[in-house]
mmCIF file of C-alpha atoms and ligand atoms in Angstrom:
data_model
loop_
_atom_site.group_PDB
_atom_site.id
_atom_site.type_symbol
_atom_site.label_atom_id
_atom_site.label_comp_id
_atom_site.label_asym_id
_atom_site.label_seq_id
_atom_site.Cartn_x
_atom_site.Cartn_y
_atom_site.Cartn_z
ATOM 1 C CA UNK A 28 62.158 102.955 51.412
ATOM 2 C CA UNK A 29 65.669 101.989 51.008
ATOM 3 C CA UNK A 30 68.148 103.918 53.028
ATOM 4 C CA UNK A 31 71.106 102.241 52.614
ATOM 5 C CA UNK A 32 73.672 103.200 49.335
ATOM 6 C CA UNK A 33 76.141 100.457 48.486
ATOM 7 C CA UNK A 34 77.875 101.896 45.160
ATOM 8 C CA UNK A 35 79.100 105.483 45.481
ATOM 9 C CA UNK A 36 83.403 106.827 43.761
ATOM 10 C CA UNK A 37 84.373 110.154 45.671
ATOM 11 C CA UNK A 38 86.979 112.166 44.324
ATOM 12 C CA UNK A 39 89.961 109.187 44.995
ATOM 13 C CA UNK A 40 88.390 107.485 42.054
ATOM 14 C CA UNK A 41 89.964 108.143 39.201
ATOM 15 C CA UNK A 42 86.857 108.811 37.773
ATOM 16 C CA UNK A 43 85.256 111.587 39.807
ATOM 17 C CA UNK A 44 85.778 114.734 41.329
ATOM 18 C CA UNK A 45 83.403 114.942 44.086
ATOM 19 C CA UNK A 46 85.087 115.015 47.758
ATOM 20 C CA UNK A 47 83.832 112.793 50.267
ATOM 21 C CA UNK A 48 81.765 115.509 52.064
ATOM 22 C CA UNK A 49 79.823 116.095 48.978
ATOM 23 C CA UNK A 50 78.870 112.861 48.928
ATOM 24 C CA UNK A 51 77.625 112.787 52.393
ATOM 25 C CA UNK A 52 75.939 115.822 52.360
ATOM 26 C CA UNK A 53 73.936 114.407 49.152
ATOM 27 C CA UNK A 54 73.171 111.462 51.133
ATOM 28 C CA UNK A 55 71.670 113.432 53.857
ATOM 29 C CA UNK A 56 69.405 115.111 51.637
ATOM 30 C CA UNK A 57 68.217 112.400 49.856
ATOM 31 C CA UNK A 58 67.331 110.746 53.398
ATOM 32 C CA UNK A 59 70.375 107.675 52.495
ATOM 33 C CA UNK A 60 71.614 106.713 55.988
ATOM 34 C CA UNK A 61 74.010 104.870 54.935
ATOM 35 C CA UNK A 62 76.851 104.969 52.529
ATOM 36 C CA UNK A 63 79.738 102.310 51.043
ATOM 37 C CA UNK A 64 82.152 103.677 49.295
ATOM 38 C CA UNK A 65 83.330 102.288 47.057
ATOM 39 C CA UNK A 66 86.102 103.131 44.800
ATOM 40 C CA UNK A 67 87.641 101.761 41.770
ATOM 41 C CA UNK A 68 90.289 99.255 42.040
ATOM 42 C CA UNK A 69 91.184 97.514 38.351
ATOM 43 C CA UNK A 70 92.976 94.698 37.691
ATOM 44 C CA UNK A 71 94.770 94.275 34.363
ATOM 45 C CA UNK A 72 95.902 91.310 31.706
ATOM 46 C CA UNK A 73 98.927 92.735 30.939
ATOM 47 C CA UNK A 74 99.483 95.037 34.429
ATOM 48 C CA UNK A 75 103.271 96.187 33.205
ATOM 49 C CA UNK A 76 101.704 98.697 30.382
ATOM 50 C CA UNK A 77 99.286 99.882 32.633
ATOM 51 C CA UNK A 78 99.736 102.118 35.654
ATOM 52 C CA UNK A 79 99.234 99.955 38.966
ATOM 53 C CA UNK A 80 96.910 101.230 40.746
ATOM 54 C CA UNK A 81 98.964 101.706 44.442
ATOM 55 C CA UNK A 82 98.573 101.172 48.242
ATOM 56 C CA UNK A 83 99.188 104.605 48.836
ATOM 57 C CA UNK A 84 95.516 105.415 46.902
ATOM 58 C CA UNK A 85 93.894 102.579 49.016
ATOM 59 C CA UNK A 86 95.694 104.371 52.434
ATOM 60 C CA UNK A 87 93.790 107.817 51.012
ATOM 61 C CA UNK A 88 90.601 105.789 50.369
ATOM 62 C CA UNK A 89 90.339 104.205 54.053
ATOM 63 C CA UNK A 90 91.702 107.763 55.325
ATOM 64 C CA UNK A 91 88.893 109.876 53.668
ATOM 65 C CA UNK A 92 86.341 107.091 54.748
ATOM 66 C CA UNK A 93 87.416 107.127 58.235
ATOM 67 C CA UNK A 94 87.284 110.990 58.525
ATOM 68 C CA UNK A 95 84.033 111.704 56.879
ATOM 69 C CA UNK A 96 82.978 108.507 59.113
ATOM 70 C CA UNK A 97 83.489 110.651 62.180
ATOM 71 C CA UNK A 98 82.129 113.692 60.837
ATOM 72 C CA UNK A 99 78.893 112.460 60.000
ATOM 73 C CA UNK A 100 78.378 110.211 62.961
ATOM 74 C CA UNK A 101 75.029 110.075 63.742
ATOM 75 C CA UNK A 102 73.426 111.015 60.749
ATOM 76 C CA UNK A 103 75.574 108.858 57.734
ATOM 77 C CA UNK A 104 77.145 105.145 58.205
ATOM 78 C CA UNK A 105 80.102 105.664 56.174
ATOM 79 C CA UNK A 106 81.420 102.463 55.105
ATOM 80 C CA UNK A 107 84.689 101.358 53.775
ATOM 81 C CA UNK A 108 83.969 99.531 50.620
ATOM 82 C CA UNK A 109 86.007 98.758 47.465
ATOM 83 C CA UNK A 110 85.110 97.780 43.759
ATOM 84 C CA UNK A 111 86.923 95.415 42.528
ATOM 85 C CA UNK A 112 87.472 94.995 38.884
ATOM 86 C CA UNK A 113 88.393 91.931 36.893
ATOM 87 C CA UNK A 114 89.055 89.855 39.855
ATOM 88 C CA UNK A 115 89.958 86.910 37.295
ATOM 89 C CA UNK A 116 93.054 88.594 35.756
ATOM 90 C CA UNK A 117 95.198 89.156 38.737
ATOM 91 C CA UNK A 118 93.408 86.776 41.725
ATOM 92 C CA UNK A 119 96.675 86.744 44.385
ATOM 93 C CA UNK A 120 96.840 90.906 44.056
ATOM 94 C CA UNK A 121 93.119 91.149 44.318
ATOM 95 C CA UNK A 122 93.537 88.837 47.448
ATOM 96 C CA UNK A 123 95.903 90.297 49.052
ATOM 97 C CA UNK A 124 94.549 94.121 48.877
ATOM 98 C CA UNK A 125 90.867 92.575 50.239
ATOM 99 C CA UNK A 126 92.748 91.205 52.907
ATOM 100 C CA UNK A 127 95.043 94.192 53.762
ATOM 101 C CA UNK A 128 92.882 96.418 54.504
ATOM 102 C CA UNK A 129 89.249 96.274 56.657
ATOM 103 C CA UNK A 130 86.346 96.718 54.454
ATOM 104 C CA UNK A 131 83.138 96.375 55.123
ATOM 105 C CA UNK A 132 81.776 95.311 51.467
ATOM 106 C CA UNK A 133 83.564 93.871 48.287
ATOM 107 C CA UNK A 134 82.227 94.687 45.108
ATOM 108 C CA UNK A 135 83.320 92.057 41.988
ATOM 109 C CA UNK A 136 82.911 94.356 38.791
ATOM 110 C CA UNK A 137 84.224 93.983 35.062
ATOM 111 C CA UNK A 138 84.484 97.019 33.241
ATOM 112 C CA UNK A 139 87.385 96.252 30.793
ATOM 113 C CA UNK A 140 88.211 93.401 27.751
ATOM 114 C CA UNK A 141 91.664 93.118 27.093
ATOM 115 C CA UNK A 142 92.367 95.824 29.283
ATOM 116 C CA UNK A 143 89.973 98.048 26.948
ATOM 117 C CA UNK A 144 87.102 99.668 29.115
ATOM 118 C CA UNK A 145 83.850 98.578 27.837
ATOM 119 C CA UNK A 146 82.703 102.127 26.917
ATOM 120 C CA UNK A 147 85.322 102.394 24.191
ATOM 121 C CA UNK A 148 84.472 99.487 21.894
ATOM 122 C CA UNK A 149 82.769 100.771 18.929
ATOM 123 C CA UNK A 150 79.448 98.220 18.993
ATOM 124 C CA UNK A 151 78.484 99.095 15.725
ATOM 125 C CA UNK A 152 81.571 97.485 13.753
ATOM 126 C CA UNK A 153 81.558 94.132 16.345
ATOM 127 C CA UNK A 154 79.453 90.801 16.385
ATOM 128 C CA UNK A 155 77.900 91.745 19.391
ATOM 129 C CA UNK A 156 76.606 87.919 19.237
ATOM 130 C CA UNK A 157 80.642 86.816 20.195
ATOM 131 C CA UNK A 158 81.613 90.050 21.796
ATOM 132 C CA UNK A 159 77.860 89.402 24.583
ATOM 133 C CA UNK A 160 79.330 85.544 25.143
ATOM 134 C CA UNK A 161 82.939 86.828 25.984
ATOM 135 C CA UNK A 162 81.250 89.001 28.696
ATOM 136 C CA UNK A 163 79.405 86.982 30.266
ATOM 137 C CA UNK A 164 82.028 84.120 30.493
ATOM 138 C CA UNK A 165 84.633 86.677 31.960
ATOM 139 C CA UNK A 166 81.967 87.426 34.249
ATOM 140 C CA UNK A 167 81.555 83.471 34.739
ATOM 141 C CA UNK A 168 85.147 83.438 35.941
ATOM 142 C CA UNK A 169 84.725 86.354 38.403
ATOM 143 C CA UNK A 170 81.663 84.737 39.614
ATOM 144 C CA UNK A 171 82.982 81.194 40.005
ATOM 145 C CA UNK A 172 86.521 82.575 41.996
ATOM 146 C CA UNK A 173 86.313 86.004 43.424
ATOM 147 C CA UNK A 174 86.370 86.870 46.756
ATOM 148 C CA UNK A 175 83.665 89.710 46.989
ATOM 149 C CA UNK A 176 80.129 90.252 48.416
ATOM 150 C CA UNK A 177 78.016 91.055 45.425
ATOM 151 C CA UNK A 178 78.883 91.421 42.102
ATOM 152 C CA UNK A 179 77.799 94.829 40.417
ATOM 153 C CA UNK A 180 75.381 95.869 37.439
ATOM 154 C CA UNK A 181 75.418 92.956 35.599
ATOM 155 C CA UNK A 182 74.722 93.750 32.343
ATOM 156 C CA UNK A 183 76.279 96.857 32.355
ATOM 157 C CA UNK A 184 77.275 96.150 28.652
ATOM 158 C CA UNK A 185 73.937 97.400 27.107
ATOM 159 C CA UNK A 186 74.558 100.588 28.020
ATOM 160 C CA UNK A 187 77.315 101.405 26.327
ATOM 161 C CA UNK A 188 76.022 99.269 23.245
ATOM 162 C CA UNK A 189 73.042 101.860 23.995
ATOM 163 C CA UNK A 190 74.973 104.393 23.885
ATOM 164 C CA UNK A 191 75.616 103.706 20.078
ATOM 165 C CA UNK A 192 72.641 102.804 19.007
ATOM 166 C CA UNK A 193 73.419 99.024 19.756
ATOM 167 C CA UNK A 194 71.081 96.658 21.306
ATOM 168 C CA UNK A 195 72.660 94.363 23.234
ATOM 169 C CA UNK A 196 70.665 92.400 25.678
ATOM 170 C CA UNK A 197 72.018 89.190 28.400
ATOM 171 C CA UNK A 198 68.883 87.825 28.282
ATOM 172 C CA UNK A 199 69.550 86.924 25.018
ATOM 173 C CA UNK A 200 72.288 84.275 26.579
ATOM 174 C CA UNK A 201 69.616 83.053 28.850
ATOM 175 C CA UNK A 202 71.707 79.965 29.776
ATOM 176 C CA UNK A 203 74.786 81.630 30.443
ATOM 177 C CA UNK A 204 73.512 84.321 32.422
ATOM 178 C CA UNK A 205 71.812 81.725 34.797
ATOM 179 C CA UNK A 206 74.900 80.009 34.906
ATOM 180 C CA UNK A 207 76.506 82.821 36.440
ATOM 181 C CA UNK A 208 73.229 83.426 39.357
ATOM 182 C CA UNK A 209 73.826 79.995 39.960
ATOM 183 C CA UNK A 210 77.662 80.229 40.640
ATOM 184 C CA UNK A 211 76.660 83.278 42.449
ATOM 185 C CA UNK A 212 74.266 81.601 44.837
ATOM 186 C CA UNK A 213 76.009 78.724 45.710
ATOM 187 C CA UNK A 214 78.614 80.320 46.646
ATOM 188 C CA UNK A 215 76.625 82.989 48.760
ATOM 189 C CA UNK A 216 77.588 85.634 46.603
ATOM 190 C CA UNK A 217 74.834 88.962 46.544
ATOM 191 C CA UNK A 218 73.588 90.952 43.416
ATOM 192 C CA UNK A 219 73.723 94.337 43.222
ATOM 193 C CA UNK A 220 70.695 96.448 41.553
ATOM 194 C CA UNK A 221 72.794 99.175 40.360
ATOM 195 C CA UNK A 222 70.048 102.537 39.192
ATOM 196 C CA UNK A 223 72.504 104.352 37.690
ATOM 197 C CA UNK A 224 70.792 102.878 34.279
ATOM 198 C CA UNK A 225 67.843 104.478 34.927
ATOM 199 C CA UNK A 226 69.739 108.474 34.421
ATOM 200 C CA UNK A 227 71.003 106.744 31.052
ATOM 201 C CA UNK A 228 69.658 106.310 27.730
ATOM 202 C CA UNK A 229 68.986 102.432 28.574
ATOM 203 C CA UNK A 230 66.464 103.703 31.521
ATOM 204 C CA UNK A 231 66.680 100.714 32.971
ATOM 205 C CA UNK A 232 68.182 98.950 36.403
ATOM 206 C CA UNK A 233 71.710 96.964 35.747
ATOM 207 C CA UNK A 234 70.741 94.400 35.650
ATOM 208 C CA UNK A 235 67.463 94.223 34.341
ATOM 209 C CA UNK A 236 63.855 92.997 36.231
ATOM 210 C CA UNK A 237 64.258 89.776 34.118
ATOM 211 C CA UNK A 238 68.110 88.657 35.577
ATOM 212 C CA UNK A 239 66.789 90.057 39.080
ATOM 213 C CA UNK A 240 64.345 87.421 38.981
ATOM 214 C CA UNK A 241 66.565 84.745 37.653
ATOM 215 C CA UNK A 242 68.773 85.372 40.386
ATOM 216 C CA UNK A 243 66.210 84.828 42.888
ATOM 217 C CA UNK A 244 65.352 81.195 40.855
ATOM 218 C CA UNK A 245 68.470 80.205 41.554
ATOM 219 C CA UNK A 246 67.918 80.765 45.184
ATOM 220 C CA UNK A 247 70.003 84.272 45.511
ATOM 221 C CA UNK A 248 68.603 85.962 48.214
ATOM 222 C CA UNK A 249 71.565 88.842 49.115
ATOM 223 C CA UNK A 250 71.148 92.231 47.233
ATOM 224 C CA UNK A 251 71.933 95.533 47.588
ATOM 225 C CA UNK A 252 71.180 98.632 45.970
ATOM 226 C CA UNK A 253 73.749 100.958 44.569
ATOM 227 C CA UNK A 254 73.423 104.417 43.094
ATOM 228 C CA UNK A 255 76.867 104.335 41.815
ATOM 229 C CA UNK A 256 76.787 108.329 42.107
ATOM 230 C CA UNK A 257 80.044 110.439 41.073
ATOM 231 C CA UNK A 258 77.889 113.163 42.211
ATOM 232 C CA UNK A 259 76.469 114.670 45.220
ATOM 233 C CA UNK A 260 73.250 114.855 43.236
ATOM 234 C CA UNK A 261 72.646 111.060 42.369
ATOM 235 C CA UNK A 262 73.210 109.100 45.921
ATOM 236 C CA UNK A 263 70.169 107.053 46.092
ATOM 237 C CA UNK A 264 68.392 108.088 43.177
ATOM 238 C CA UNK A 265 66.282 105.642 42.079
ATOM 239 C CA UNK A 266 65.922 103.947 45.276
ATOM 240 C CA UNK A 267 62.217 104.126 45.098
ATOM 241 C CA UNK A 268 61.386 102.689 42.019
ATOM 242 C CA UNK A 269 64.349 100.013 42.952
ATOM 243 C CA UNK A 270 63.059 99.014 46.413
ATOM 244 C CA UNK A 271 59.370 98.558 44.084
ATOM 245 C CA UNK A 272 60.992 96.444 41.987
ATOM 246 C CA UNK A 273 62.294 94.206 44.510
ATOM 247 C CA UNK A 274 58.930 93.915 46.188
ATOM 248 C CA UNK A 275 57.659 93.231 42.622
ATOM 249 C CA UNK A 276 59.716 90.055 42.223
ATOM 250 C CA UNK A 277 58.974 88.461 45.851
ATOM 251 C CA UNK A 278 62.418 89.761 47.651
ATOM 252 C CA UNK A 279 61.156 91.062 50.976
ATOM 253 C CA UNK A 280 65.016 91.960 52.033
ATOM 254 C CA UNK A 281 68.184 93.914 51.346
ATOM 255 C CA UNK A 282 71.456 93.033 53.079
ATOM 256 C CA UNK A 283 73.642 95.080 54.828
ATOM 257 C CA UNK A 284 77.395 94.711 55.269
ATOM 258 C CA UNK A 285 79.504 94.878 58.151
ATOM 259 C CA UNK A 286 83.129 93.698 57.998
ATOM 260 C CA UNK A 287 82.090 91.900 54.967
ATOM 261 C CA UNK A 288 79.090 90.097 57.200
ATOM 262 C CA UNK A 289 75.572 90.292 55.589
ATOM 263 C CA UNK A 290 72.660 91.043 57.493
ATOM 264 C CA UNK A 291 69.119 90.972 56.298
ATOM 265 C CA UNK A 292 66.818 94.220 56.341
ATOM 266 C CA UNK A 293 63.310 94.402 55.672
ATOM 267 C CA UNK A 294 62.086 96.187 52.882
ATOM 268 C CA UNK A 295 59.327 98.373 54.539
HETATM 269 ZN ZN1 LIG B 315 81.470 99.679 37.941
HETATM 270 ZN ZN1 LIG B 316 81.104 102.134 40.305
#
């Protein structure tokens, strides 16, 4: 059983409104002893149209982790984590907030294409041949120059294709995809096997059993598992059929983070 959740937003995401208790309580319940949180932090092209996102909402963040951190001593690790997205765009900010402040895990994410977020293209009017190849090599870039632990759901692309009707599989850019484990593993960079896929139409891990085992060709051996719950109801769901997975495809460990160190845990 895996006990450890490294992808959870409370309520200082801008993206959900479940308070940090919530989440802990859930965690409790679903027998998670351990938590990262991580919230959003997005990087932007063009970052003058677009509301920075501020140190004052990273101050909250580290507050909120640091509080429910004492109050659930003993039964929840509450870590300090952040996620990270499009690293590539604006590398010195991205830097200099990893460095500012004293996480214990760095997520490397890319949810938005020219500052659009991914779920509102409209697939069905695209050539999702092109619009798959620009992905990935954004994701190449991230890969190849960002300062995080493990970069998140992978091919989180086919779900909002999905979403629509539209098929869109990585696998289909075999080369490229590989290209980006490989960057990934040389550089000691983890993968994260996000479930959140499997409570969506795709019903299926991000990434998929296929890239998992890629990874691990190219000699990856760091990855965590991440709910990516909003909600008190979906930290660790999915766990089980994610830690059988893993065993499935010859990884014996997950990693845990402290202070952005890795350690490796046996999968029991
Ligand atoms: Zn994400
Ligand atoms: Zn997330």
């Amino acid at each position: 059983m895996i006990e450890e959740d490294y992808h959870v937003h409370c309520l200082n995401s801008p993206d959900s409104r479940e308070p940090l208790e919530e989440i802990c309580e859930g965690a409790v319940q679903a027998g998670i002893r351990e938590i990262m949180v991580t919230d959003h932090y997005e990087m932007f092209r063009d970052s003058v149209k677009h509301e920075p996102y501020r140190r004052e909402y990273l101050d909250t963040c580290a507050r909120t982790v640091r509080e429910c951190g004492e109050r659930f001593r003993g039964r929840v690790y509450v870590g300090l984590g952040i996620e990270l997205g499009q690293w590539h765009l604006q590398p010195e900010a991205a830097a200099r907030v990893v460095r500012d402040y004293d996480f214990d895990y760095v997520i490397g994410s890319f949810h938005k294409m020219d500052d659009v977020d991914l779920k509102f293209f409209d697939y069905r009017e695209l050539d999702t041949k092109k619009l798959l190849r620009r992905y990935l090599e954004e994701l190449l870039l991230i890969a190849g120059q960002g300062d995080f632990d493990c970069m998140a759901h992978l091919d989180l692309i086919k779900r909002y294709a999905g979403e629509q009707g539209v098929a869109i599989r990585a696998e289909d850019e075999e080369e490229l995809v590989r290209e980006i484990l490989r960057t990934l593993a040389a550089r000691g960079k983890g993968l994260e096997i996000n479930t959140s896929g499997l409570r969506q139409a795709v019903k299926e891990t991000f990434p998929s059993p296929a890239i998992l085992r890629w990874y691990r060709e190219a000699g990856g051996d760091i990855v965590t598992v991440g709910s990516d719950a909003h909600r008190r109801q979906d930290v660790g769901a999915g766990f089980k059929e994610a830690g059988e997975l893993l065993l499935s495809l010859g990884f014996r460990y997950v990693s845990h983070f402290r202070q952005r160190r890795p350690t490796q845990q046996k999968i029991e």
